[in-house]
Coordinates of C-alpha atoms in Angstrom, one line a residue:
M5 CA 167.1 101.2 152.7
E6 CA 169.2 104.2 153.3
G7 CA 168.2 104.3 157.0
G8 CA 170.3 103.7 160.1
I9 CA 171.3 100.1 161.2
H10 CA 168.4 98.0 161.6
P11 CA 169.4 94.6 163.1
A12 CA 167.4 91.7 161.8
E13 CA 165.9 90.4 164.9
A14 CA 164.6 86.9 165.5
S15 CA 161.1 88.4 165.7
A16 CA 161.4 90.0 162.1
F17 CA 159.0 87.3 160.7
R18 CA 156.4 87.8 163.4
E19 CA 156.8 91.6 163.1
C20 CA 156.4 91.4 159.2
F21 CA 152.8 89.8 159.7
S22 CA 151.8 91.9 162.8
L23 CA 152.3 94.8 160.3
A24 CA 149.1 94.0 158.8
W25 CA 147.4 95.1 162.2
R26 CA 149.6 98.1 162.7
N27 CA 150.1 99.5 159.3
P28 CA 148.3 97.6 156.6
Y29 CA 149.5 100.2 154.1
V30 CA 152.8 98.7 153.7
L31 CA 151.4 95.3 152.9
R32 CA 149.1 96.8 150.5
L33 CA 152.0 98.3 148.5
A34 CA 154.1 94.9 148.9
F35 CA 151.3 92.5 147.8
S36 CA 150.0 94.7 145.1
A37 CA 153.5 95.1 143.4
G38 CA 154.0 91.2 144.2
I39 CA 151.5 90.3 141.7
G40 CA 154.2 90.9 139.3
G41 CA 155.7 87.9 140.9
L42 CA 152.5 85.9 140.4
L43 CA 152.7 86.8 136.6
F44 CA 156.3 85.5 136.5
G45 CA 155.4 82.3 138.4
Y46 CA 152.2 81.6 136.4
D47 CA 153.8 82.0 133.2
T48 CA 156.6 79.6 134.4
G49 CA 154.3 77.0 135.5
V50 CA 151.4 77.0 133.0
I51 CA 153.5 76.4 129.7
S52 CA 154.8 73.0 131.3
G53 CA 151.2 71.6 131.3
A54 CA 149.9 73.4 128.3
L55 CA 152.6 72.0 126.2
L56 CA 151.5 68.5 126.7
Y57 CA 148.1 69.4 125.0
I58 CA 149.7 71.8 122.3
R59 CA 151.7 68.8 121.2
D60 CA 148.5 66.8 120.8
D61 CA 146.8 69.7 118.9
F62 CA 150.0 70.6 116.6
K63 CA 151.6 67.4 115.3
S64 CA 154.4 69.6 114.0
V65 CA 155.2 70.5 117.7
D66 CA 154.9 67.0 118.8
R67 CA 157.5 65.7 116.2
R68 CA 160.0 68.5 116.5
T69 CA 161.8 69.1 119.9
V70 CA 163.1 72.4 118.9
L71 CA 159.7 73.8 118.2
Q72 CA 158.7 72.7 121.8
E73 CA 161.8 74.5 123.1
C74 CA 160.9 77.6 121.0
I75 CA 157.4 77.7 122.4
V76 CA 158.7 77.6 126.1
S77 CA 162.0 79.8 125.4
M78 CA 160.3 82.6 123.3
A79 CA 158.7 83.9 126.3
I80 CA 162.2 83.9 128.0
A81 CA 163.7 85.9 124.9
G82 CA 160.9 88.4 125.4
A83 CA 161.8 88.6 129.0
I84 CA 165.5 89.4 128.3
I85 CA 164.5 92.5 126.4
G86 CA 161.8 93.3 128.9
A87 CA 164.3 93.1 131.8
A88 CA 166.8 95.2 129.9
I89 CA 164.2 97.9 129.0
G90 CA 162.9 97.7 132.6
G91 CA 166.1 98.9 134.1
W92 CA 165.9 102.0 132.0
T93 CA 162.3 102.6 132.3
N94 CA 162.6 102.1 136.1
D95 CA 165.2 104.8 136.5
R96 CA 163.5 107.3 134.1
F97 CA 159.9 106.8 134.5
G98 CA 159.6 105.1 137.9
R99 CA 159.0 101.7 139.3
R100 CA 155.1 102.1 139.1
V101 CA 154.9 102.9 135.5
S102 CA 157.1 100.1 134.7
L103 CA 154.8 97.5 136.5
L104 CA 151.8 99.3 134.6
V105 CA 153.6 98.6 131.2
A106 CA 154.4 95.2 132.1
D107 CA 150.9 94.4 133.0
F108 CA 149.6 95.7 129.6
L109 CA 152.1 93.7 127.7
F110 CA 151.4 90.5 129.7
F111 CA 147.6 90.9 129.0
V112 CA 148.0 91.5 125.3
G113 CA 150.3 88.4 125.0
S114 CA 147.6 86.2 127.0
V115 CA 145.0 87.1 124.6
V116 CA 147.1 86.4 121.4
M117 CA 148.1 83.0 122.7
A118 CA 144.6 81.9 123.6
S119 CA 143.3 82.7 120.1
A120 CA 146.5 81.4 118.3
P121 CA 145.5 79.3 115.3
N122 CA 148.9 78.0 114.6
P123 CA 152.4 77.6 116.3
G124 CA 153.7 80.7 114.8
L125 CA 151.1 83.0 116.4
L126 CA 151.4 81.2 119.6
I127 CA 155.1 81.9 119.8
F128 CA 154.5 85.7 118.9
G129 CA 152.1 85.7 121.8
R130 CA 154.6 84.1 124.1
V131 CA 157.3 86.9 123.2
F132 CA 154.7 89.6 124.4
V133 CA 154.2 87.8 127.6
G134 CA 157.8 87.7 128.0
L135 CA 158.2 91.3 127.8
G136 CA 155.8 91.8 130.5
V137 CA 157.3 89.2 132.7
G138 CA 160.8 90.5 132.2
M139 CA 159.7 94.1 133.3
A140 CA 157.8 92.8 136.1
S141 CA 160.7 90.5 137.3
M142 CA 162.9 93.3 138.3
S143 CA 160.5 96.2 138.9
A144 CA 158.3 94.4 141.6
P145 CA 161.2 93.5 144.1
L146 CA 162.7 96.9 143.4
Y147 CA 159.3 98.6 144.3
I148 CA 158.8 96.5 147.4
S149 CA 162.4 96.9 148.6
E150 CA 162.2 100.9 148.4
A151 CA 158.7 100.9 150.0
S152 CA 159.7 98.6 153.0
P153 CA 161.1 99.5 156.4
A154 CA 164.8 98.1 156.6
K155 CA 164.3 95.5 159.4
I156 CA 161.7 93.7 157.6
R157 CA 162.8 94.5 154.0
G158 CA 163.9 90.9 153.4
S159 CA 160.7 89.3 154.5
L160 CA 158.6 91.7 152.3
V161 CA 160.6 91.4 149.4
S162 CA 160.5 87.6 149.9
T163 CA 156.6 88.0 149.5
N164 CA 157.4 88.4 145.8
G165 CA 159.1 85.2 145.9
F166 CA 156.1 83.6 147.7
L167 CA 153.9 85.0 144.9
I168 CA 156.1 83.7 142.2
T169 CA 155.6 80.2 143.6
G170 CA 152.1 80.7 144.4
G171 CA 151.6 81.6 140.7
Q172 CA 153.3 78.4 139.9
F173 CA 151.1 76.4 142.0
L174 CA 148.1 78.1 140.7
S175 CA 148.9 77.4 137.2
Y176 CA 149.1 73.6 137.9
L177 CA 145.8 73.8 139.6
I178 CA 144.4 75.7 136.3
N179 CA 146.1 73.1 134.2
L180 CA 144.4 70.2 136.0
A181 CA 140.9 72.1 136.0
F182 CA 141.0 72.3 132.2
T183 CA 142.3 69.0 131.2
K184 CA 138.8 67.9 130.1
A185 CA 137.8 71.3 128.8
P186 CA 137.5 71.8 124.9
G187 CA 140.5 74.0 123.8
T188 CA 142.3 72.9 126.8
W189 CA 145.6 74.7 126.5
R190 CA 143.8 78.0 125.3
W191 CA 142.1 78.3 128.7
M192 CA 145.5 77.5 130.4
L193 CA 147.4 80.4 128.7
G194 CA 144.4 82.7 128.2
I195 CA 143.4 82.8 132.0
A196 CA 146.8 84.3 132.7
G197 CA 145.7 87.8 131.6
L198 CA 143.4 88.1 134.8
P199 CA 146.3 88.6 137.2
A200 CA 147.8 91.2 135.0
L201 CA 144.4 93.1 134.7
L202 CA 144.0 93.0 138.4
Q203 CA 147.5 94.3 139.2
F204 CA 147.1 97.1 136.5
L205 CA 143.9 98.2 138.3
L206 CA 145.6 98.0 141.8
M207 CA 148.8 99.9 140.9
L208 CA 146.7 102.8 139.2
F209 CA 145.6 103.7 142.9
L210 CA 149.2 103.3 144.3
P211 CA 152.0 105.7 144.7
E212 CA 155.4 105.7 143.1
S213 CA 158.6 104.7 145.1
P214 CA 159.3 107.3 147.7
R215 CA 163.0 107.0 147.1
W216 CA 162.6 107.4 143.1
L217 CA 160.5 110.5 143.9
Y218 CA 163.0 112.0 146.0
R219 CA 165.8 111.5 143.6
K220 CA 163.7 113.3 141.0
G221 CA 163.3 116.3 143.1
R222 CA 159.5 115.7 144.2
E223 CA 160.4 115.6 147.9
E224 CA 157.1 116.5 149.3
E225 CA 155.5 113.5 147.5
A226 CA 158.2 111.4 148.8
K227 CA 157.8 112.6 152.4
L228 CA 154.2 112.0 152.3
I229 CA 154.5 108.4 151.4
L230 CA 157.3 107.7 153.9
R231 CA 155.0 109.1 156.7
K232 CA 152.5 106.3 155.6
I233 CA 155.4 103.6 155.7
Y234 CA 157.3 104.6 159.0
P235 CA 156.1 105.3 162.5
P236 CA 156.1 109.3 163.0
H237 CA 159.2 109.2 165.1
E238 CA 161.4 107.5 162.4
V239 CA 160.2 109.6 159.4
E240 CA 162.6 112.5 159.9
A241 CA 165.5 110.4 160.3
E242 CA 164.6 108.4 156.9
V243 CA 164.0 111.6 155.2
Q244 CA 167.4 113.1 156.4
T245 CA 169.4 110.1 155.6
L246 CA 167.8 109.8 152.2
K247 CA 168.8 113.6 151.5
E248 CA 172.3 113.0 152.6
S249 CA 172.6 109.8 150.3
V250 CA 171.3 111.6 147.3
E251 CA 173.4 114.7 148.0
T252 CA 176.5 112.4 148.2
E253 CA 175.7 110.9 144.9
I254 CA 175.3 114.1 143.2
K255 CA 178.5 115.3 144.7
E256 CA 180.7 112.1 143.5
A257 CA 178.8 111.9 140.2
G258 CA 178.6 115.4 139.2
S259 CA 175.0 114.8 138.2
A260 CA 172.4 112.3 139.6
E261 CA 171.3 111.7 136.2
K262 CA 174.4 110.8 134.4
I263 CA 174.8 107.1 134.5
N264 CA 176.7 105.1 132.2
L265 CA 178.6 101.7 132.1
S266 CA 182.1 103.2 132.6
K267 CA 180.9 105.0 135.7
L268 CA 179.4 101.6 136.9
L269 CA 182.5 99.6 136.5
K270 CA 185.0 102.1 137.7
A271 CA 183.1 102.3 141.2
K272 CA 184.6 99.2 143.1
A273 CA 181.6 98.8 145.4
V274 CA 179.3 98.8 142.2
R275 CA 181.5 96.5 140.3
R276 CA 182.0 93.9 143.2
G277 CA 178.0 94.4 143.7
L278 CA 177.4 93.5 139.9
I279 CA 179.5 90.5 140.1
A280 CA 177.7 89.1 143.3
G281 CA 174.3 90.1 141.9
I282 CA 174.8 88.9 138.4
G283 CA 176.6 85.7 139.4
L284 CA 173.7 84.7 141.7
Q285 CA 171.1 85.3 138.9
V286 CA 173.1 83.3 136.5
F287 CA 173.7 80.4 138.8
Q288 CA 170.0 80.4 139.9
Q289 CA 169.1 79.3 136.4
F290 CA 172.2 77.1 135.6
V291 CA 171.7 74.8 138.6
G292 CA 168.5 73.8 136.4
I293 CA 165.4 75.2 138.3
N294 CA 163.4 76.1 135.2
T295 CA 164.0 72.8 133.6
V296 CA 161.8 71.5 136.7
M297 CA 159.4 74.3 136.3
Y298 CA 159.1 74.5 132.5
Y299 CA 159.3 70.8 132.0
S300 CA 158.1 69.2 135.3
P301 CA 155.4 67.0 133.7
T302 CA 157.6 66.1 130.8
I303 CA 160.3 64.9 133.3
V304 CA 157.7 63.1 135.1
Q305 CA 156.7 61.2 132.0
L306 CA 160.4 60.5 131.3
A307 CA 160.4 58.9 134.7
G308 CA 157.8 56.4 133.5
F309 CA 154.4 58.0 134.2
A310 CA 152.5 57.8 130.9
S311 CA 149.2 59.8 131.6
N312 CA 149.0 63.5 130.9
Q313 CA 146.8 63.9 133.9
T314 CA 148.9 61.9 136.2
A315 CA 152.2 63.9 135.2
L316 CA 150.2 67.2 135.8
L317 CA 148.9 65.9 139.1
L318 CA 152.4 64.8 140.4
S319 CA 153.9 68.0 139.2
L320 CA 151.4 69.6 141.5
I321 CA 153.2 68.3 144.4
T322 CA 156.6 69.8 143.5
S323 CA 154.9 73.1 142.7
G324 CA 153.2 73.0 146.1
L325 CA 156.5 72.3 147.9
N326 CA 158.2 75.4 145.9
A327 CA 155.4 77.6 147.3
F328 CA 155.9 76.2 150.8
G329 CA 159.6 76.7 150.4
S330 CA 159.0 80.5 149.6
I331 CA 157.2 80.9 153.0
V332 CA 160.1 79.2 154.7
S333 CA 162.4 81.9 153.1
I334 CA 160.0 84.7 154.5
Y335 CA 160.7 83.3 158.0
F336 CA 164.5 82.7 157.7
I337 CA 165.6 85.4 155.4
D338 CA 165.8 88.2 158.1
R339 CA 166.6 85.6 160.7
T340 CA 169.6 83.7 159.6
G341 CA 170.8 86.1 156.8
R342 CA 171.0 85.7 152.9
K343 CA 174.4 83.9 152.7
K344 CA 173.7 81.0 155.1
L345 CA 170.3 80.4 153.4
L346 CA 172.0 80.2 150.0
L347 CA 174.7 77.7 151.1
F348 CA 172.0 75.6 153.0
S349 CA 170.0 75.6 149.8
L350 CA 172.7 74.7 147.3
T351 CA 174.0 71.8 149.5
G352 CA 170.5 70.3 149.4
V353 CA 170.4 71.1 145.6
I354 CA 173.5 69.3 144.9
V355 CA 172.3 66.2 147.1
S356 CA 168.8 66.2 145.1
L357 CA 170.5 66.4 141.6
G358 CA 172.6 63.3 142.5
V359 CA 169.4 61.3 143.4
L360 CA 167.9 62.3 140.0
T361 CA 171.1 61.4 138.1
A362 CA 171.0 58.0 139.7
V363 CA 167.1 57.5 139.2
F364 CA 167.4 58.3 135.6
H365 CA 170.3 56.2 134.9
E366 CA 168.6 53.2 136.4
T367 CA 165.4 54.1 134.2
T368 CA 167.3 54.1 131.0
S369 CA 169.5 51.0 131.7
H370 CA 166.7 48.8 132.9
S371 CA 164.2 49.7 130.2
P372 CA 161.6 47.0 129.2
R373 CA 162.5 44.9 126.1
I374 CA 160.7 45.0 122.8
S375 CA 159.1 41.6 122.2
K376 CA 158.7 40.3 118.6
V377 CA 155.5 38.4 119.8
E378 CA 154.0 41.4 121.4
T379 CA 154.8 43.6 118.4
A380 CA 153.4 41.1 116.0
H381 CA 150.3 41.1 117.9
F382 CA 149.8 44.7 116.4
A383 CA 151.4 43.7 113.0
P384 CA 149.7 46.5 110.9
Y385 CA 151.0 49.1 113.4
T386 CA 154.7 48.0 113.8
C387 CA 157.1 51.0 114.0
P388 CA 158.9 51.0 110.5
D389 CA 162.3 51.4 112.2
Y390 CA 161.9 48.4 114.2
R391 CA 160.5 46.4 111.2
S392 CA 163.5 47.3 109.1
S393 CA 166.0 46.7 112.1
S394 CA 168.0 43.3 112.0
S395 CA 168.9 43.7 115.8
A396 CA 167.0 41.7 118.4
S397 CA 168.2 43.8 121.1
W398 CA 165.7 46.8 121.1
D399 CA 164.2 48.0 124.3
C400 CA 161.6 50.7 125.0
I401 CA 164.3 53.6 125.2
K402 CA 165.7 52.5 121.9
C403 CA 162.2 52.4 120.3
L404 CA 161.4 56.0 121.5
K405 CA 164.6 57.2 120.2
A406 CA 164.6 55.6 116.9
S407 CA 162.0 58.0 115.6
P408 CA 159.3 60.5 116.9
E409 CA 156.9 58.1 115.0
C410 CA 157.4 55.3 117.4
G411 CA 155.9 54.5 120.8
F412 CA 155.9 51.8 123.2
C413 CA 152.8 49.8 124.2
A414 CA 153.4 48.0 127.5
S415 CA 152.5 44.3 128.2
S416 CA 149.0 43.7 129.5
T417 CA 150.4 41.5 132.3
N418 CA 153.1 44.0 133.8
K419 CA 154.3 47.2 132.4
L420 CA 157.9 46.1 133.0
F421 CA 157.5 43.0 130.9
P422 CA 158.6 43.1 127.2
G423 CA 156.2 45.1 125.1
A424 CA 155.5 46.3 121.6
C425 CA 157.3 49.0 119.3
L426 CA 154.6 50.6 117.4
I427 CA 153.7 53.6 115.2
S428 CA 153.0 56.6 117.5
N429 CA 149.6 58.1 116.7
S430 CA 146.3 58.5 118.3
T431 CA 144.8 55.5 116.6
V432 CA 147.4 53.2 117.9
R433 CA 147.3 54.8 121.3
D434 CA 143.6 54.2 121.5
I435 CA 144.1 50.4 120.3
C436 CA 146.8 49.9 122.9
H437 CA 144.5 51.4 125.9
G438 CA 141.8 49.4 124.5
E439 CA 143.6 46.2 125.6
D440 CA 144.1 47.5 129.0
R441 CA 147.9 48.3 128.2
L442 CA 149.8 51.6 129.0
W443 CA 150.9 53.7 126.1
Y444 CA 154.4 55.5 126.3
S445 CA 155.6 58.0 123.8
R446 CA 157.8 60.3 126.0
G447 CA 159.3 57.9 128.6
C448 CA 159.5 54.3 129.5
P449 CA 158.2 52.3 132.4
S450 CA 160.2 52.1 135.4
R451 CA 160.0 50.4 138.8
N452 CA 161.8 53.5 140.3
G453 CA 159.7 56.2 138.9
W454 CA 158.5 57.4 142.4
M455 CA 162.2 58.0 143.2
A456 CA 162.3 60.6 140.6
L457 CA 159.3 62.4 142.1
I458 CA 161.0 62.3 145.5
G459 CA 164.3 63.7 143.7
L460 CA 162.2 66.4 142.2
S461 CA 160.7 67.3 145.5
L462 CA 163.8 67.4 147.5
Y463 CA 165.2 69.6 144.7
I464 CA 162.3 72.2 145.1
I465 CA 162.3 72.0 149.0
F466 CA 166.0 73.0 149.1
F467 CA 166.1 75.3 146.2
S468 CA 163.1 77.5 146.9
P469 CA 163.8 79.0 150.2
G470 CA 167.4 79.9 149.2
M471 CA 168.3 80.1 145.5
G472 CA 164.7 80.8 144.5
T473 CA 164.3 84.1 146.4
V474 CA 167.7 85.3 147.8
P475 CA 169.2 86.4 144.4
W476 CA 166.1 88.8 143.8
I477 CA 166.5 90.2 147.4
V478 CA 170.3 90.6 147.1
N479 CA 169.8 92.5 143.9
S480 CA 167.2 94.7 145.2
E481 CA 169.6 95.9 148.1
I482 CA 173.2 95.7 147.1
Y483 CA 173.5 98.7 144.5
P484 CA 173.7 102.4 145.5
L485 CA 170.5 104.3 144.9
R486 CA 171.6 106.0 141.5
F487 CA 172.5 102.5 140.0
R488 CA 169.7 100.5 141.5
G489 CA 167.6 100.5 138.4
I490 CA 170.3 99.8 135.9
G491 CA 172.3 97.2 138.2
G492 CA 168.9 95.5 138.9
G493 CA 167.9 95.6 135.2
M494 CA 171.5 94.2 134.1
A495 CA 171.1 91.2 136.8
A496 CA 167.6 90.4 135.7
T497 CA 168.7 90.3 132.0
A498 CA 171.4 88.0 132.9
N499 CA 168.9 85.8 134.7
W500 CA 166.6 85.7 131.7
I501 CA 169.5 85.1 129.3
S502 CA 170.6 82.2 131.5
N503 CA 166.9 80.9 131.6
L504 CA 166.7 81.1 127.9
I505 CA 169.9 79.0 127.4
V506 CA 168.7 76.4 129.9
A507 CA 165.2 76.0 128.6
Q508 CA 166.3 76.1 124.9
S509 CA 168.8 73.2 125.4
F510 CA 167.1 71.0 128.1
L511 CA 165.0 68.5 125.8
S512 CA 167.9 68.4 123.2
L513 CA 170.4 67.6 126.0
T514 CA 168.3 64.8 127.2
E515 CA 168.0 63.5 123.7
A516 CA 171.6 63.8 122.9
I517 CA 173.3 62.7 126.3
G518 CA 170.3 61.3 128.4
T519 CA 168.3 62.6 131.3
A520 CA 170.8 61.3 133.8
W521 CA 173.8 63.0 132.3
T522 CA 171.8 66.3 132.0
F523 CA 171.1 66.4 135.7
L524 CA 174.6 65.4 136.4
I525 CA 175.9 68.5 134.6
F526 CA 173.4 70.7 136.6
G527 CA 175.0 69.0 139.8
F528 CA 178.5 70.2 138.8
I529 CA 177.4 73.6 138.2
S530 CA 175.7 73.7 141.7
V531 CA 179.1 72.8 143.1
M532 CA 180.5 75.9 141.3
A533 CA 177.6 77.9 142.6
L534 CA 178.3 76.9 146.2
I535 CA 182.0 78.0 145.8
F536 CA 180.8 81.4 144.3
V537 CA 178.5 82.2 147.1
V538 CA 181.2 81.5 149.7
V539 CA 183.7 83.6 147.9
F540 CA 181.9 86.6 146.4
V541 CA 178.5 87.1 148.0
P542 CA 178.4 89.5 150.9
E543 CA 175.8 89.2 153.8
T544 CA 173.3 92.1 153.5
K545 CA 171.0 91.1 156.3
G546 CA 169.5 94.1 158.1
L547 CA 172.3 96.5 156.6
P548 CA 171.4 100.0 155.1
I549 CA 173.0 100.4 151.6
E550 CA 175.9 102.7 152.8
E551 CA 177.1 99.7 155.1
V552 CA 176.8 97.4 152.1
E553 CA 179.0 99.8 149.9
K554 CA 181.7 99.9 152.7
M555 CA 181.8 96.3 152.9
L556 CA 182.3 95.9 149.3
E557 CA 184.8 98.8 149.1
R558 CA 186.9 96.9 151.7
R559 CA 187.1 93.3 150.4
A560 CA 187.1 91.6 147.1
L561 CA 186.7 88.2 148.5
Q562 CA 183.5 87.7 150.9
F563 CA 184.5 85.1 153.3
V564 CA 181.9 86.4 155.7
F565 CA 178.8 85.0 157.1
R566 CA 177.6 87.7 159.6
K567 CA 177.2 91.5 158.7
R568 CA 179.9 93.7 160.4
R569 CA 178.6 96.5 162.7
S570 CA 179.4 100.1 161.5
D571 CA 182.0 100.7 164.2
E572 CA 183.9 97.7 163.1
L573 CA 183.7 98.8 159.4
D574 CA 184.9 102.4 160.4
K575 CA 187.8 100.9 162.0
G576 CA 188.6 98.6 159.2
G577 CA 187.9 95.5 161.6
T578 CA 188.6 92.0 160.7
T579 CA 186.5 89.6 159.4
V580 CA 183.7 88.2 161.5
T581 CA 182.3 84.6 160.8
A582 CA 179.4 82.9 162.4

């Protein structure tokens, strides 16, 4: 990353994959470290399906929304701590050691979750998994970035994003595979320990980041690794530039090891880099992505699909599109640049959230009515809240919101016709199914339920190539070497804190103001994110770190869509736009 200017050519994507033939060592480093992204993605996706069956096994979880949110979000709380600690361990002990620790924590957490006899121990295991995911989330892209040739750096770091989305897709496949197995959710959560074990074994035989080694005075080790990464005619230039970069840092800071918050904020380039890096990570979460990933089957059920298996199968489609989007990112990241990809992504996200808002508004405003005749047909099982109500204007939505103890048994003629408001338990559900009726306890029948799936799919298609991967790439290349670990750690911590807020509040928001208004809020935040990217995020495509520093030193507002060339920077040239 500290080498000379490497223009991101149109052939960067092809060159990245031809590297498998010319230098498989680089891809081995990238994909081994990228398994950390797979852990991240698998945990994000698997809990969405497992939660459906955890609710069936633990009635206390089914009846308390807050407990459901805790099971999801305690992993995120652990990730906040893991990301914060990861910044320190990456700088002190190295990127490789941080990944090994992350794998150990993730494996322990998976074993605890799979054997949990109660919700309390399940939540405890989720915290351990979160610690591992948090450390891996910032260590993996950092390791890949520092072990990649500059002109294909974006594409290789994008492999981490691909493995995140691939992990999510894999988790939905695993969820579907175990829907009929005894101990359904235990298998779903326990099998997560396998990729952690695999990465642990792979990383034992891989070297440390060459740039971290050079900063620690282990120059010969660093040079040995750089010789494996770069062609022979480029190695000496990389070593010399790296040497000059470290010497400059020592000269400016007095000591390469003295890093504190005041120095971080006093350096103009670092401060502006943190604004861009942390801002991107915060907006990545607040545009609502992990409501889709953590609660995708639940959202599908809210849209009117009653079956757990159907909800998981339909969620597999959105997860597959997410993985496809990350492949698109690998192609475009070094071709069009980071900023254009972000703007395209956010524009599509805004449109998609508008579609979801409209669909869920229609779903709640045209809910099937409650029929006294239909309810009387199941007289012994009538929902107590409906029985004691004097109002005749109940519909399915009002029935489900009246109490967690109430469910909707649809008409046997047509699911959109008036149905019955009954007690919600497995006995009544089986009786309802026995008469060839559909049973709803988490959402109501809708004629436009498929539009919700289209909205979710559009959201993922637009989010994944841009906002899904670019924030991690930008944070792996926007900070000076001496601040890279702590800067990336701060940004990753901000990401996980934002993730926690969204995950812990989504179900409560949908209950309080409705699903439509919740998605509308995400839409307004997406508009704010679009403005933020235009103003504060620099284009780092193909730029070595010194060029990024110069760019940030000269401008506070980044109305720039194409990187400046070094001669323009040296002359203080005017802004260049695409």
